[in-house]
Amino acid sequence: MSIPRPFFDRAAELREEPGVIDRLRSEAETGVIVVREGRVRVVDSTLVRVAPDAVGEATWALLGRDADGAVLLLAAAPPETDAVDAAPDEIWLGLRDLGGRIDAGESEVLVEAVALAGWLRDAPFCPTCGGGTELRQAGWSRRCLVCGREHFPRTDPAVIVAVESADGERLLLGANANWGGRMYSCFAGFTEAGESLESTVHREIEEESGVRLSDVRYVSSQAWPFPRSLMVGFRAVVEDEAAARADGEEIIDVRWFTRDEIGSALAGEGPVGLPGPASIARALIVQWYEERA
């Protein structure tokens, strides 16, 4: 779920400073978060900060200032690098691996670092003309060297919805085809061109589960850098419970779960698997379960 106020200062005012990355790399107190293939180094549930001169080949960007005021840089390392291999007491982990094991402040840094590293890796060319680009704004924009257009990291909005019965005692979840029926979760989908978030909620839920909704309300959001999504969480009440059915393509099964069944699943005792603790899907399910537990 999102947090009321950011723990991490992105220090946007530093991005326009000429040569700011080189300056910060020369300062011993600067910390560096290294991201390699969407993973970071972690020790005791804390992201490892390394000195700038400990990093080999990488693409650099400014992350911001942590809660102690220390400046953090991002080093997006190529997959084959061995310049920052973990020591025996360290391990490379991704967002899904870490789940709820790190606090909100560290999680905010992690998501920003993984998202920005993905853009630095995947968008070296201009999407308009295909020309090469140069990094600007301390890694937060690219200028095309051919047509001169400026490009920024993208964020694609998607809705995710906890759908409940009219009496509030059952939750409708779906099994995605990619999961092979082993896990059930909230329904989700990307917002289409010219569509509001609310319209997306109604369209996606009817397409995937066959039901119509009432009382749609926003809950919270979560940045999800796989590769660049913003998951916008909603709660909704079903108007026509008996109409529930899977679309047979993306969703292979839909099922109403009682509060007891959800409680058992959250405890890992069945009847089905639920999303992991890093996801807003699980947070929406837990919120519904705990309201009347």
PDB file of N, CA and C in Angstrom, residues 150-205:
ATOM      1  N   GLU A 150      12.866  15.144 -26.055  1.00  0.00           N
ATOM      2  CA  GLU A 150      13.226  14.762 -24.701  1.00  0.00           C
ATOM      3  C   GLU A 150      12.262  13.694 -24.206  1.00  0.00           C
ATOM      4  N   HIS A 151      12.805  12.704 -23.547  1.00  0.00           N
ATOM      5  CA  HIS A 151      11.994  11.585 -23.080  1.00  0.00           C
ATOM      6  C   HIS A 151      12.257  11.340 -21.591  1.00  0.00           C
ATOM      7  N   PHE A 152      11.226  10.826 -20.913  1.00  0.00           N
ATOM      8  CA  PHE A 152      11.278  10.615 -19.464  1.00  0.00           C
ATOM      9  C   PHE A 152      10.835   9.190 -19.140  1.00  0.00           C
ATOM     10  N   PRO A 153      11.182   8.691 -17.952  1.00  0.00           N
ATOM     11  CA  PRO A 153      10.714   7.352 -17.562  1.00  0.00           C
ATOM     12  C   PRO A 153       9.194   7.276 -17.586  1.00  0.00           C
ATOM     13  N   ARG A 154       8.672   6.208 -18.155  1.00  0.00           N
ATOM     14  CA  ARG A 154       7.221   6.028 -18.256  1.00  0.00           C
ATOM     15  C   ARG A 154       6.660   5.329 -17.025  1.00  0.00           C
ATOM     16  N   THR A 155       5.414   5.641 -16.735  1.00  0.00           N
ATOM     17  CA  THR A 155       4.652   4.900 -15.729  1.00  0.00           C
ATOM     18  C   THR A 155       3.294   4.565 -16.333  1.00  0.00           C
ATOM     19  N   ASP A 156       2.946   3.286 -16.354  1.00  0.00           N
ATOM     20  CA  ASP A 156       1.689   2.830 -16.948  1.00  0.00           C
ATOM     21  C   ASP A 156       0.687   2.502 -15.839  1.00  0.00           C
ATOM     22  N   PRO A 157      -0.447   3.227 -15.770  1.00  0.00           N
ATOM     23  CA  PRO A 157      -1.419   2.958 -14.710  1.00  0.00           C
ATOM     24  C   PRO A 157      -2.223   1.684 -14.959  1.00  0.00           C
ATOM     25  N   ALA A 158      -2.442   0.951 -13.886  1.00  0.00           N
ATOM     26  CA  ALA A 158      -3.279  -0.249 -13.934  1.00  0.00           C
ATOM     27  C   ALA A 158      -4.129  -0.287 -12.673  1.00  0.00           C
ATOM     28  N   VAL A 159      -5.349  -0.771 -12.793  1.00  0.00           N
ATOM     29  CA  VAL A 159      -6.213  -0.895 -11.618  1.00  0.00           C
ATOM     30  C   VAL A 159      -6.118  -2.312 -11.078  1.00  0.00           C
ATOM     31  N   ILE A 160      -6.341  -2.443  -9.781  1.00  0.00           N
ATOM     32  CA  ILE A 160      -6.435  -3.754  -9.130  1.00  0.00           C
ATOM     33  C   ILE A 160      -7.551  -3.654  -8.107  1.00  0.00           C
ATOM     34  N   VAL A 161      -8.455  -4.621  -8.117  1.00  0.00           N
ATOM     35  CA  VAL A 161      -9.731  -4.453  -7.422  1.00  0.00           C
ATOM     36  C   VAL A 161     -10.061  -5.661  -6.546  1.00  0.00           C
ATOM     37  N   ALA A 162     -10.391  -5.390  -5.289  1.00  0.00           N
ATOM     38  CA  ALA A 162     -10.948  -6.398  -4.392  1.00  0.00           C
ATOM     39  C   ALA A 162     -12.467  -6.333  -4.526  1.00  0.00           C
ATOM     40  N   VAL A 163     -13.070  -7.400  -5.025  1.00  0.00           N
ATOM     41  CA  VAL A 163     -14.492  -7.444  -5.340  1.00  0.00           C
ATOM     42  C   VAL A 163     -15.206  -8.248  -4.262  1.00  0.00           C
ATOM     43  N   GLU A 164     -16.167  -7.632  -3.581  1.00  0.00           N
ATOM     44  CA  GLU A 164     -16.849  -8.307  -2.485  1.00  0.00           C
ATOM     45  C   GLU A 164     -18.347  -8.430  -2.731  1.00  0.00           C
ATOM     46  N   SER A 165     -18.957  -9.337  -2.022  1.00  0.00           N
ATOM     47  CA  SER A 165     -20.401  -9.557  -2.133  1.00  0.00           C
ATOM     48  C   SER A 165     -21.157  -8.407  -1.481  1.00  0.00           C
ATOM     49  N   ALA A 166     -22.446  -8.325  -1.764  1.00  0.00           N
ATOM     50  CA  ALA A 166     -23.259  -7.234  -1.238  1.00  0.00           C
ATOM     51  C   ALA A 166     -23.302  -7.235   0.280  1.00  0.00           C
ATOM     52  N   ASP A 167     -23.244  -8.413   0.898  1.00  0.00           N
ATOM     53  CA  ASP A 167     -23.273  -8.465   2.363  1.00  0.00           C
ATOM     54  C   ASP A 167     -21.879  -8.312   2.980  1.00  0.00           C
ATOM     55  N   GLY A 168     -20.853  -8.220   2.135  1.00  0.00           N
ATOM     56  CA  GLY A 168     -19.495  -8.005   2.620  1.00  0.00           C
ATOM     57  C   GLY A 168     -18.828  -9.226   3.212  1.00  0.00           C
ATOM     58  N   GLU A 169     -19.455 -10.403   3.099  1.00  0.00           N
ATOM     59  CA  GLU A 169     -18.931 -11.591   3.760  1.00  0.00           C
ATOM     60  C   GLU A 169     -18.181 -12.536   2.835  1.00  0.00           C
ATOM     61  N   ARG A 170     -18.139 -12.241   1.546  1.00  0.00           N
ATOM     62  CA  ARG A 170     -17.409 -13.092   0.610  1.00  0.00           C
ATOM     63  C   ARG A 170     -16.597 -12.213  -0.340  1.00  0.00           C
ATOM     64  N   LEU A 171     -15.496 -12.778  -0.814  1.00  0.00           N
ATOM     65  CA  LEU A 171     -14.595 -12.065  -1.716  1.00  0.00           C
ATOM     66  C   LEU A 171     -14.459 -12.868  -3.003  1.00  0.00           C
ATOM     67  N   LEU A 172     -14.591 -12.179  -4.140  1.00  0.00           N
ATOM     68  CA  LEU A 172     -14.464 -12.826  -5.445  1.00  0.00           C
ATOM     69  C   LEU A 172     -13.030 -12.674  -5.941  1.00  0.00           C
ATOM     70  N   LEU A 173     -12.355 -13.798  -6.158  1.00  0.00           N
ATOM     71  CA  LEU A 173     -10.984 -13.795  -6.644  1.00  0.00           C
ATOM     72  C   LEU A 173     -10.886 -14.636  -7.909  1.00  0.00           C
ATOM     73  N   GLY A 174      -9.862 -14.360  -8.706  1.00  0.00           N
ATOM     74  CA  GLY A 174      -9.680 -15.089  -9.951  1.00  0.00           C
ATOM     75  C   GLY A 174      -8.322 -15.754 -10.035  1.00  0.00           C
ATOM     76  N   ALA A 175      -8.256 -16.843 -10.809  1.00  0.00           N
ATOM     77  CA  ALA A 175      -7.005 -17.558 -11.051  1.00  0.00           C
ATOM     78  C   ALA A 175      -6.524 -17.226 -12.454  1.00  0.00           C
ATOM     79  N   ASN A 176      -5.377 -16.572 -12.550  1.00  0.00           N
ATOM     80  CA  ASN A 176      -4.809 -16.205 -13.838  1.00  0.00           C
ATOM     81  C   ASN A 176      -4.233 -17.437 -14.532  1.00  0.00           C
ATOM     82  N   ALA A 177      -4.368 -17.469 -15.853  1.00  0.00           N
ATOM     83  CA  ALA A 177      -3.864 -18.622 -16.613  1.00  0.00           C
ATOM     84  C   ALA A 177      -2.364 -18.809 -16.427  1.00  0.00           C
ATOM     85  N   ASN A 178      -1.640 -17.713 -16.225  1.00  0.00           N
ATOM     86  CA  ASN A 178      -0.189 -17.816 -16.057  1.00  0.00           C
ATOM     87  C   ASN A 178       0.202 -18.537 -14.771  1.00  0.00           C
ATOM     88  N   TRP A 179      -0.709 -18.615 -13.811  1.00  0.00           N
ATOM     89  CA  TRP A 179      -0.414 -19.257 -12.537  1.00  0.00           C
ATOM     90  C   TRP A 179      -0.822 -20.728 -12.520  1.00  0.00           C
ATOM     91  N   GLY A 180      -1.448 -21.195 -13.584  1.00  0.00           N
ATOM     92  CA  GLY A 180      -1.839 -22.599 -13.653  1.00  0.00           C
ATOM     93  C   GLY A 180      -2.876 -23.003 -12.624  1.00  0.00           C
ATOM     94  N   GLY A 181      -3.676 -22.042 -12.137  1.00  0.00           N
ATOM     95  CA  GLY A 181      -4.717 -22.352 -11.167  1.00  0.00           C
ATOM     96  C   GLY A 181      -4.225 -22.546  -9.753  1.00  0.00           C
ATOM     97  N   ARG A 182      -2.928 -22.271  -9.506  1.00  0.00           N
ATOM     98  CA  ARG A 182      -2.370 -22.512  -8.168  1.00  0.00           C
ATOM     99  C   ARG A 182      -2.599 -21.345  -7.206  1.00  0.00           C
ATOM    100  N   MET A 183      -2.943 -20.172  -7.745  1.00  0.00           N
ATOM    101  CA  MET A 183      -3.100 -18.996  -6.892  1.00  0.00           C
ATOM    102  C   MET A 183      -4.294 -18.170  -7.363  1.00  0.00           C
ATOM    103  N   TYR A 184      -4.982 -17.590  -6.404  1.00  0.00           N
ATOM    104  CA  TYR A 184      -6.106 -16.697  -6.691  1.00  0.00           C
ATOM    105  C   TYR A 184      -5.757 -15.302  -6.189  1.00  0.00           C
ATOM    106  N   SER A 185      -6.239 -14.297  -6.932  1.00  0.00           N
ATOM    107  CA  SER A 185      -5.893 -12.926  -6.567  1.00  0.00           C
ATOM    108  C   SER A 185      -7.008 -11.984  -6.977  1.00  0.00           C
ATOM    109  N   CYS A 186      -6.810 -10.698  -6.671  1.00  0.00           N
ATOM    110  CA  CYS A 186      -7.720  -9.651  -7.117  1.00  0.00           C
ATOM    111  C   CYS A 186      -7.612  -9.494  -8.628  1.00  0.00           C
ATOM    112  N   PHE A 187      -8.625  -8.891  -9.204  1.00  0.00           N
ATOM    113  CA  PHE A 187      -8.638  -8.678 -10.650  1.00  0.00           C
ATOM    114  C   PHE A 187      -7.906  -7.377 -10.984  1.00  0.00           C
ATOM    115  N   ALA A 188      -7.175  -7.390 -12.102  1.00  0.00           N
ATOM    116  CA  ALA A 188      -6.357  -6.228 -12.443  1.00  0.00           C
ATOM    117  C   ALA A 188      -6.307  -6.062 -13.950  1.00  0.00           C
ATOM    118  N   GLY A 189      -6.015  -4.840 -14.382  1.00  0.00           N
ATOM    119  CA  GLY A 189      -5.862  -4.585 -15.807  1.00  0.00           C
ATOM    120  C   GLY A 189      -5.370  -3.175 -16.062  1.00  0.00           C
ATOM    121  N   PHE A 190      -4.758  -2.973 -17.210  1.00  0.00           N
ATOM    122  CA  PHE A 190      -4.204  -1.672 -17.558  1.00  0.00           C
ATOM    123  C   PHE A 190      -5.275  -0.723 -18.068  1.00  0.00           C
ATOM    124  N   THR A 191      -5.090   0.553 -17.784  1.00  0.00           N
ATOM    125  CA  THR A 191      -5.964   1.601 -18.293  1.00  0.00           C
ATOM    126  C   THR A 191      -5.679   1.821 -19.769  1.00  0.00           C
ATOM    127  N   GLU A 192      -6.728   1.868 -20.578  1.00  0.00           N
ATOM    128  CA  GLU A 192      -6.566   2.069 -22.009  1.00  0.00           C
ATOM    129  C   GLU A 192      -6.554   3.554 -22.355  1.00  0.00           C
ATOM    130  N   ALA A 193      -6.164   3.856 -23.574  1.00  0.00           N
ATOM    131  CA  ALA A 193      -6.087   5.251 -24.024  1.00  0.00           C
ATOM    132  C   ALA A 193      -7.439   5.931 -23.885  1.00  0.00           C
ATOM    133  N   GLY A 194      -7.441   7.110 -23.277  1.00  0.00           N
ATOM    134  CA  GLY A 194      -8.667   7.884 -23.126  1.00  0.00           C
ATOM    135  C   GLY A 194      -9.625   7.371 -22.072  1.00  0.00           C
ATOM    136  N   GLU A 195      -9.191   6.476 -21.216  1.00  0.00           N
ATOM    137  CA  GLU A 195     -10.061   5.851 -20.226  1.00  0.00           C
ATOM    138  C   GLU A 195      -9.703   6.325 -18.822  1.00  0.00           C
ATOM    139  N   SER A 196     -10.699   6.586 -17.992  1.00  0.00           N
ATOM    140  CA  SER A 196     -10.459   6.940 -16.602  1.00  0.00           C
ATOM    141  C   SER A 196     -10.192   5.680 -15.790  1.00  0.00           C
ATOM    142  N   LEU A 197      -9.635   5.867 -14.600  1.00  0.00           N
ATOM    143  CA  LEU A 197      -9.398   4.718 -13.732  1.00  0.00           C
ATOM    144  C   LEU A 197     -10.706   4.028 -13.367  1.00  0.00           C
ATOM    145  N   GLU A 198     -11.734   4.830 -13.079  1.00  0.00           N
ATOM    146  CA  GLU A 198     -13.020   4.253 -12.683  1.00  0.00           C
ATOM    147  C   GLU A 198     -13.634   3.431 -13.816  1.00  0.00           C
ATOM    148  N   SER A 199     -13.537   3.952 -15.046  1.00  0.00           N
ATOM    149  CA  SER A 199     -14.054   3.198 -16.190  1.00  0.00           C
ATOM    150  C   SER A 199     -13.277   1.901 -16.383  1.00  0.00           C
ATOM    151  N   THR A 200     -11.972   1.973 -16.132  1.00  0.00           N
ATOM    152  CA  THR A 200     -11.150   0.762 -16.242  1.00  0.00           C
ATOM    153  C   THR A 200     -11.609  -0.295 -15.256  1.00  0.00           C
ATOM    154  N   VAL A 201     -11.919   0.116 -14.026  1.00  0.00           N
ATOM    155  CA  VAL A 201     -12.384  -0.833 -13.018  1.00  0.00           C
ATOM    156  C   VAL A 201     -13.617  -1.573 -13.524  1.00  0.00           C
ATOM    157  N   HIS A 202     -14.626  -0.830 -13.975  1.00  0.00           N
ATOM    158  CA  HIS A 202     -15.872  -1.471 -14.427  1.00  0.00           C
ATOM    159  C   HIS A 202     -15.610  -2.382 -15.638  1.00  0.00           C
ATOM    160  N   ARG A 203     -14.842  -1.897 -16.617  1.00  0.00           N
ATOM    161  CA  ARG A 203     -14.600  -2.692 -17.820  1.00  0.00           C
ATOM    162  C   ARG A 203     -13.818  -3.963 -17.526  1.00  0.00           C
ATOM    163  N   GLU A 204     -12.706  -3.825 -16.797  1.00  0.00           N
ATOM    164  CA  GLU A 204     -11.855  -4.982 -16.545  1.00  0.00           C
ATOM    165  C   GLU A 204     -12.575  -6.062 -15.737  1.00  0.00           C
ATOM    166  N   ILE A 205     -13.318  -5.645 -14.721  1.00  0.00           N
ATOM    167  CA  ILE A 205     -13.980  -6.649 -13.877  1.00  0.00           C
ATOM    168  C   ILE A 205     -15.062  -7.369 -14.659  1.00  0.00           C
TER     169      ILE A 205
END
